[in-house]
Coordinates of C-alpha atoms in Angstrom, one line a residue:
M729 CA 4.1 126.4 102.7
T730 CA 0.7 124.9 101.9
K731 CA -1.5 124.4 105.0
I732 CA -3.9 121.4 104.9
W733 CA -6.5 120.5 107.4
I734 CA -7.7 116.9 107.3
W735 CA -11.1 116.3 108.8
N736 CA -11.8 112.7 109.8
H737 CA -14.3 112.0 112.6
Y738 CA -12.7 108.6 113.4
S739 CA -9.0 109.3 113.2
A740 CA -8.4 109.0 117.0
N741 CA -7.5 105.3 116.3
M742 CA -4.8 106.6 113.9
Y743 CA -3.4 108.7 116.7
F744 CA -3.2 105.7 119.1
E745 CA -2.1 103.2 116.5
K746 CA 0.2 105.6 114.6
S747 CA -1.1 104.2 111.3
G748 CA -4.0 104.5 108.8
R749 CA -4.9 106.3 105.6
H750 CA -4.7 109.9 106.8
F751 CA -1.9 109.3 109.2
G752 CA 0.1 108.0 106.2
F753 CA -0.9 111.0 104.1
A754 CA -0.1 113.4 106.8
K755 CA 3.3 111.9 107.6
N756 CA 4.4 112.0 103.9
L757 CA 2.9 115.4 103.2
I758 CA 4.8 116.8 106.2
R759 CA 7.9 115.1 104.7
L760 CA 7.3 117.0 101.5
G761 CA 7.1 120.3 103.3
Y762 CA 3.3 120.7 103.9
D763 CA 1.8 121.9 107.1
V764 CA -0.9 119.3 108.1
T765 CA -3.3 119.1 111.0
I766 CA -5.8 116.2 111.5
F767 CA -9.1 117.1 113.1
S768 CA -10.7 114.2 115.0
S769 CA -13.3 113.2 117.5
S770 CA -11.9 112.4 120.9
N771 CA -13.1 108.8 120.8
S772 CA -11.5 105.9 119.0
H773 CA -14.1 103.9 117.0
T774 CA -12.1 100.7 117.0
N775 CA -11.4 100.4 120.7
Q776 CA -12.3 102.0 124.1
Q777 CA -9.5 104.5 124.1
S778 CA -10.3 108.2 124.2
I779 CA -8.5 111.6 124.7
D780 CA -8.6 113.2 128.1
F781 CA -9.6 116.8 128.5
E782 CA -9.3 119.3 131.3
K783 CA -12.5 120.7 132.9
G784 CA -14.3 123.0 130.4
Q785 CA -11.8 122.2 127.6
L786 CA -13.4 121.5 124.2
F787 CA -10.3 121.1 122.1
N788 CA -7.0 119.4 122.7
L789 CA -4.0 119.6 120.4
K790 CA -1.7 116.6 120.6
R791 CA 1.0 115.1 118.4
A792 CA 1.8 111.6 117.3
S793 CA 5.1 111.0 115.4
G794 CA 5.3 114.7 114.7
I795 CA 1.7 114.9 113.3
P796 CA -0.6 117.4 115.0
F797 CA -4.0 116.1 115.9
L798 CA -6.7 118.6 117.1
F799 CA -9.2 116.6 119.1
L800 CA -12.8 117.7 119.6
R801 CA -14.4 116.8 122.8
T802 CA -17.3 114.4 121.9
P803 CA -19.4 112.2 124.1
K804 CA -18.5 108.6 124.5
Y805 CA -20.9 106.0 122.9
S806 CA -21.5 102.3 123.1
D807 CA -23.3 100.1 120.6
Q808 CA -26.4 102.2 120.9
K809 CA -27.1 103.9 117.5
F810 CA -28.7 106.9 119.3
E811 CA -25.5 107.5 121.3
R812 CA -23.4 107.2 118.1
L813 CA -25.7 109.7 116.3
I814 CA -25.3 112.2 119.1
N815 CA -21.5 111.8 118.9
M816 CA -21.6 112.5 115.1
F817 CA -23.7 115.7 115.6
V818 CA -21.5 117.0 118.4
F819 CA -18.4 116.5 116.2
F820 CA -20.2 118.3 113.4
L821 CA -21.1 121.3 115.5
L822 CA -17.7 121.5 117.2
L823 CA -15.9 121.6 113.9
F824 CA -17.0 125.3 113.4
P825 CA -15.7 126.8 116.6
A826 CA -12.6 124.6 116.4
A827 CA -11.9 125.9 112.9
F828 CA -12.3 129.5 114.0
K829 CA -10.2 129.1 117.1
F830 CA -7.4 127.2 115.4
S831 CA -7.2 129.5 112.4
K832 CA -6.7 132.5 114.8
K833 CA -3.8 130.6 116.4
S834 CA -2.1 129.1 113.3
G835 CA -3.6 130.8 110.3
K836 CA -6.3 129.7 108.0
P837 CA -5.6 126.6 105.8
N838 CA -5.1 126.6 102.0
I839 CA -7.4 123.6 101.7
I840 CA -9.8 121.5 103.8
Y841 CA -9.6 117.8 103.2
A842 CA -12.9 116.4 104.5
S843 CA -13.4 112.6 104.7
S844 CA -16.7 110.9 104.7
V845 CA -17.1 108.3 107.4
H846 CA -20.4 110.2 107.5
P847 CA -21.6 113.1 105.3
L848 CA -21.8 115.7 108.1
T849 CA -18.0 116.1 108.0
L850 CA -18.2 116.9 104.3
V851 CA -21.0 119.4 104.9
A852 CA -18.9 121.2 107.6
G853 CA -15.9 121.1 105.3
I854 CA -17.7 122.7 102.4
I855 CA -19.3 125.4 104.7
M856 CA -16.0 126.4 106.3
A857 CA -14.1 126.3 103.0
R858 CA -16.6 128.8 101.6
F859 CA -16.1 131.0 104.7
F860 CA -12.3 130.9 104.4
N861 CA -12.6 131.3 100.6
I862 CA -10.5 128.2 100.0
P863 CA -11.2 124.9 98.2
C864 CA -12.7 121.8 99.9
L865 CA -11.6 118.3 98.9
C866 CA -14.3 115.8 99.8
E867 CA -13.1 112.2 100.1
I868 CA -15.8 109.6 99.5
R869 CA -14.9 106.3 101.3
D870 CA -18.4 104.9 101.3
L871 CA -21.4 105.3 99.1
W872 CA -23.3 105.9 102.3
P873 CA -27.0 106.1 101.2
A874 CA -26.6 103.0 99.0
S875 CA -24.8 101.2 101.8
F876 CA -27.8 101.7 104.1
V877 CA -29.8 99.6 101.5
A878 CA -26.9 97.1 101.1
Y879 CA -26.9 96.4 104.8
K880 CA -30.7 96.5 105.1
V881 CA -30.7 99.6 107.4
L882 CA -33.1 101.5 105.1
Q883 CA -35.4 100.6 102.1
E884 CA -34.6 101.7 98.6
G885 CA -37.2 104.1 97.2
S886 CA -38.4 105.4 100.6
L887 CA -38.9 109.1 101.2
F888 CA -36.0 109.2 103.6
M889 CA -33.7 107.5 101.1
R890 CA -34.6 110.0 98.4
L891 CA -33.8 112.8 100.8
L892 CA -30.4 111.2 101.5
Y893 CA -29.6 110.9 97.8
W894 CA -30.5 114.5 97.3
C895 CA -28.1 115.4 100.1
E896 CA -25.4 113.2 98.5
K897 CA -25.8 114.9 95.2
A898 CA -25.6 118.4 96.8
I899 CA -22.3 117.5 98.5
Y900 CA -20.8 116.2 95.3
S901 CA -22.0 119.4 93.5
Y902 CA -20.5 121.8 96.0
A903 CA -17.2 120.0 96.6
D904 CA -14.3 121.6 94.7
L905 CA -12.6 118.1 94.4
L906 CA -14.1 114.7 94.8
V907 CA -11.7 111.8 95.6
F908 CA -13.3 108.3 95.7
T909 CA -11.5 105.4 97.3
M910 CA -13.5 103.1 95.0
E911 CA -12.4 103.2 91.4
G912 CA -15.9 103.5 89.9
G913 CA -16.9 106.8 91.4
K914 CA -17.3 108.5 88.1
E915 CA -19.5 105.6 86.8
Y916 CA -21.6 105.9 89.9
I917 CA -22.2 109.7 89.3
K918 CA -23.0 109.0 85.7
E919 CA -25.5 106.2 86.5
M920 CA -27.2 108.4 89.0
G921 CA -27.7 111.0 86.3
W922 CA -25.7 113.6 88.2
S923 CA -22.9 114.3 85.7
K924 CA -23.0 117.1 83.2
E925 CA -23.0 114.6 80.4
T926 CA -26.0 112.8 81.8
G927 CA -28.1 115.9 82.5
G928 CA -26.7 116.8 85.9
D929 CA -24.4 119.6 87.1
I930 CA -21.3 117.7 88.4
D931 CA -18.2 118.1 86.3
L932 CA -16.4 114.8 86.1
K933 CA -13.1 116.6 85.7
K934 CA -13.1 117.3 89.4
V935 CA -13.6 113.6 90.2
F936 CA -10.6 111.4 91.1
H937 CA -9.8 108.0 92.5
L938 CA -7.2 107.2 95.2
N939 CA -7.2 103.7 96.7
N940 CA -6.6 102.9 100.4
G941 CA -3.0 101.8 101.0
V942 CA -0.3 100.6 103.3
D943 CA 2.7 101.9 105.1
L944 CA 5.2 99.3 103.9
A945 CA 8.0 100.4 106.2
K946 CA 5.8 100.1 109.3
F947 CA 4.3 96.8 108.1
N948 CA 7.7 95.3 107.6
F949 CA 8.9 96.7 111.0
C950 CA 5.9 95.2 112.8
R951 CA 6.3 91.9 111.1
E952 CA 9.8 91.5 112.4
K953 CA 9.4 93.2 115.8
F954 CA 6.0 91.9 116.9
V955 CA 5.8 88.1 116.3
F956 CA 2.4 86.7 117.3
P957 CA 2.8 83.5 119.3
D958 CA 0.5 80.9 117.7
F959 CA 1.0 77.1 117.3
D960 CA -1.3 76.9 114.3
L961 CA 0.6 79.6 112.4
D962 CA 3.9 77.8 113.1
D963 CA 2.5 74.4 112.0
T964 CA 4.5 73.6 108.9
T965 CA 2.4 70.5 108.1
S966 CA -0.8 72.4 107.5
F967 CA -2.1 74.7 104.8
K968 CA -3.2 77.9 106.6
V969 CA -6.2 80.0 105.3
V970 CA -6.1 83.2 107.3
Y971 CA -8.8 85.9 107.8
T972 CA -8.3 89.1 109.9
G973 CA -10.9 91.6 110.6
S974 CA -14.4 92.2 112.1
I975 CA -16.7 89.3 112.9
G976 CA -20.1 90.7 112.4
R977 CA -23.2 89.7 110.4
A978 CA -22.1 92.1 107.6
N979 CA -18.9 90.2 107.2
N980 CA -20.7 86.9 106.5
I981 CA -18.1 84.9 108.5
G982 CA -20.7 82.2 108.9
L983 CA -19.9 81.2 105.4
F984 CA -16.5 80.1 106.7
L985 CA -18.2 77.4 108.7
E986 CA -19.8 76.0 105.5
I987 CA -16.5 76.1 103.7
A988 CA -14.9 74.2 106.7
E989 CA -17.7 71.6 106.4
E990 CA -16.9 71.2 102.6
L991 CA -13.2 70.7 103.3
K992 CA -14.1 68.2 106.0
L993 CA -16.2 66.2 103.6
K994 CA -13.3 66.2 101.1
K995 CA -11.1 64.9 103.9
L996 CA -8.6 67.7 103.4
E997 CA -7.4 67.5 106.9
N998 CA -4.2 69.4 106.4
I999 CA -6.2 72.7 105.7
K1000 CA -6.8 75.0 108.6
I1001 CA -9.0 78.1 108.5
L1002 CA -7.6 80.6 111.1
V1003 CA -9.9 83.6 111.9
Y1004 CA -8.4 86.6 113.8
G1005 CA -10.8 89.3 115.0
D1006 CA -13.7 90.2 117.2
G1007 CA -17.3 91.1 116.8
D1008 CA -20.9 90.4 117.9
C1009 CA -21.0 87.1 116.1
L1010 CA -17.8 85.6 117.5
N1011 CA -19.3 83.6 120.4
E1012 CA -22.1 82.3 118.2
L1013 CA -19.7 81.1 115.5
R1014 CA -17.4 79.4 118.1
A1015 CA -20.5 77.6 119.5
N1016 CA -21.7 76.6 116.0
A1017 CA -18.2 75.2 115.0
K1018 CA -18.1 73.2 118.2
E1019 CA -21.6 71.9 117.7
K1020 CA -20.8 70.8 114.1
G1021 CA -17.6 69.1 115.3
L1022 CA -15.4 71.2 113.0
K1023 CA -11.8 70.9 114.0
N1024 CA -10.4 72.7 110.9
I1025 CA -11.5 76.2 111.8
F1026 CA -10.2 78.2 114.7
F1027 CA -11.6 81.5 116.0
K1028 CA -8.6 83.2 117.7
G1029 CA -10.4 86.4 118.9
R1030 CA -9.1 89.9 118.9
V1031 CA -5.4 90.6 118.4
E1032 CA -3.6 93.9 118.6
K1033 CA -3.0 95.6 115.2
K1034 CA 0.7 95.5 115.6
F1035 CA 0.6 91.6 115.3
I1036 CA -1.4 91.6 112.0
P1037 CA 1.7 91.7 109.7
S1038 CA 3.2 88.7 111.6
I1039 CA 0.0 86.8 111.3
L1040 CA -0.6 87.5 107.6
S1041 CA 2.9 86.8 106.6
R1042 CA 2.8 83.3 108.1
S1043 CA -0.3 82.2 106.3
S1044 CA -0.4 80.0 103.2
I1045 CA -3.1 82.3 101.7
N1046 CA -5.2 85.1 103.0
I1047 CA -9.0 85.3 102.5
M1048 CA -11.1 88.4 102.1
D1049 CA -14.7 88.9 103.4
L1050 CA -17.0 86.7 101.5
F1051 CA -20.1 88.7 100.6
Y1052 CA -21.4 90.8 97.7
H1053 CA -23.7 93.7 97.0
K1054 CA -24.5 95.8 93.9
I1055 CA -22.6 98.7 95.4
F1056 CA -19.4 96.7 94.9
D1057 CA -19.9 97.1 91.1
Y1058 CA -18.2 100.5 91.6
G1059 CA -15.2 98.9 93.2
V1060 CA -14.1 98.2 96.8
S1061 CA -11.0 99.4 98.6
P1062 CA -10.9 97.7 102.1
N1063 CA -7.9 98.5 104.3
K1064 CA -7.2 94.9 104.9
L1065 CA -6.6 94.2 101.2
F1066 CA -3.5 96.3 101.3
D1067 CA -2.2 94.6 104.4
Y1068 CA -2.8 91.3 102.7
L1069 CA -0.8 92.4 99.6
A1070 CA 2.0 93.6 101.9
S1071 CA 2.2 90.1 103.4
G1072 CA 3.4 88.7 100.1
K1073 CA 0.9 85.9 100.2
P1074 CA -1.7 85.0 97.5
I1075 CA -5.3 86.1 98.2
L1076 CA -8.7 84.5 97.8
A1077 CA -11.7 86.8 97.3
V1078 CA -15.1 87.1 95.6
R1079 CA -15.1 88.9 92.3
T1080 CA -16.0 92.6 92.1
N1081 CA -15.6 95.2 89.4
Y1082 CA -12.1 96.9 89.2
D1083 CA -10.7 93.9 90.9
L1084 CA -7.1 94.5 92.0
I1085 CA -6.3 90.9 92.8
E1086 CA -7.2 89.9 89.3
R1087 CA -5.4 92.9 87.8
F1088 CA -2.2 92.2 89.6
D1089 CA -2.5 88.4 89.3
C1090 CA -1.9 87.8 93.0
G1091 CA -4.6 85.3 93.9
L1092 CA -7.8 83.5 92.9
I1093 CA -11.3 84.9 92.4
S1094 CA -14.6 83.2 93.0
D1095 CA -17.5 84.1 90.8
T1096 CA -20.0 82.8 93.4
L1097 CA -20.5 82.7 97.2
E1098 CA -21.2 78.9 97.1
P1099 CA -19.1 77.2 99.8
R1100 CA -18.4 74.3 97.5
E1101 CA -16.8 76.5 94.9
I1102 CA -14.7 78.5 97.4
S1103 CA -13.5 75.2 99.0
R1104 CA -12.6 74.0 95.5
L1105 CA -10.4 77.2 95.0
I1106 CA -8.7 76.6 98.4
E1107 CA -8.0 73.0 97.3
E1108 CA -6.6 74.5 94.0
F1109 CA -4.2 76.6 96.0
T1110 CA -2.9 73.5 97.8
N1111 CA -2.3 71.7 94.5
M1112 CA -0.8 74.7 92.7
K1113 CA 2.6 74.5 91.0
P1114 CA 5.3 76.1 93.2
E1115 CA 6.2 78.5 90.4
T1116 CA 2.6 79.7 90.0
Y1117 CA 2.2 80.2 93.8
E1118 CA 5.5 82.2 93.9
R1119 CA 4.5 84.3 91.0
M1120 CA 1.3 85.3 92.8
A1121 CA 3.2 86.0 96.0
K1122 CA 5.7 88.2 94.2
N1123 CA 2.9 90.0 92.4
A1124 CA 1.2 90.8 95.7
L1125 CA 4.4 92.5 96.9
L1126 CA 4.6 94.5 93.7
A1127 CA 1.0 95.6 94.1
A1128 CA 1.6 96.6 97.7
N1129 CA 4.5 98.8 96.6
S1130 CA 2.1 100.6 94.2
F1131 CA -0.2 101.4 97.1
D1132 CA 2.5 102.4 99.6
F1133 CA 1.5 105.7 101.2
K1134 CA 4.6 107.4 99.9
N1135 CA 3.4 106.8 96.3
L1136 CA -0.2 107.5 97.1
T1137 CA 0.7 110.8 98.7
N1138 CA 2.5 111.9 95.5
E1139 CA -0.7 111.1 93.6
L1140 CA -2.7 113.1 96.2
V1141 CA -0.4 116.1 95.7
K1142 CA -0.9 115.9 91.9
I1143 CA -4.7 115.8 92.4
M1144 CA -4.6 118.9 94.6
Q1145 CA -2.2 120.8 92.3
N1146 CA -3.8 119.9 89.0
G1147 CA -7.4 119.6 90.0
L1148 CA -7.8 123.1 91.5

């Protein structure tokens, strides 16, 4: 039996919600006969829940749906960046004694699967894999140095950024397998000059791509079991444009207000924009919508994740985050996209490279962030022939099936078997 350790700093929310990428992989790997344990920080990143420990206890082994989670006792943190950095470093440092102690109890793993919410987890995975003389699969879910520039945290070309790029290259070089959630991972490595064919030392044969996905069985169960009560969703006289997710500056939800204004000018009174989620911009956006007298956009606030399938499945179309940065040229793989696909409703998004919506013909794509153009596309949906709309809806479900975690897990197994 192959023993796999999955290291993901922020997988506590997967334990509480019994869902997510590594929860889906672990569940299906165990079904296939693998021995899987997920290593996690004790704090959930998406809510205030955390794991309890006895006095002096550093590690706590728990199970969710038969999946073992080894929790490392990390300090709680708020929105303060310093507190979050401390949490990251404590998790990094505790991974080493946790690995030693757990290996003595259950045996050493055959592979460490380290996932990059931040690079320290990858560094720890590579070091411990060398100690155990086993391979380390490094999963790249974010081009983290480039993302700092995209979200204006750091300046491109600075000494610190150059150091971060050096660290990124080192991680990619020492990893035995590289799995990117974005499809353009190989292109990124080539453009950075790090591949063997461009003068670097990274063999692209060890680089793979595996999108995020969805647990279709659970999605469909939640859709039927947990119906979210909402008058606007039940309004059969309106065309409902639904967004679910974070409401922060990085999500550019303020653009939705401009779109709502455009729709108001066009007197398209039957179109409602329904926004479900929470974030530091929520109150400001609510106030702005009230000030502008917009009665076609509604900020619903935070909802429990179990209600998301019900909400998405009762929309007319679902809309993605409306922003763009150069890092999207290598592809994007947001979790919400796969929930959107599973809802069986067409999707509206801004164009990126490796675009799944365009590939599967399950929605409309905007080439610009101009609110006038996006409002035009929404209007196009409302005037769409029924057969065209139904074709897109059907294609969304077909795409969702391709990214069901059962199928993605089979691809992961092939990567581990053939890539090592």
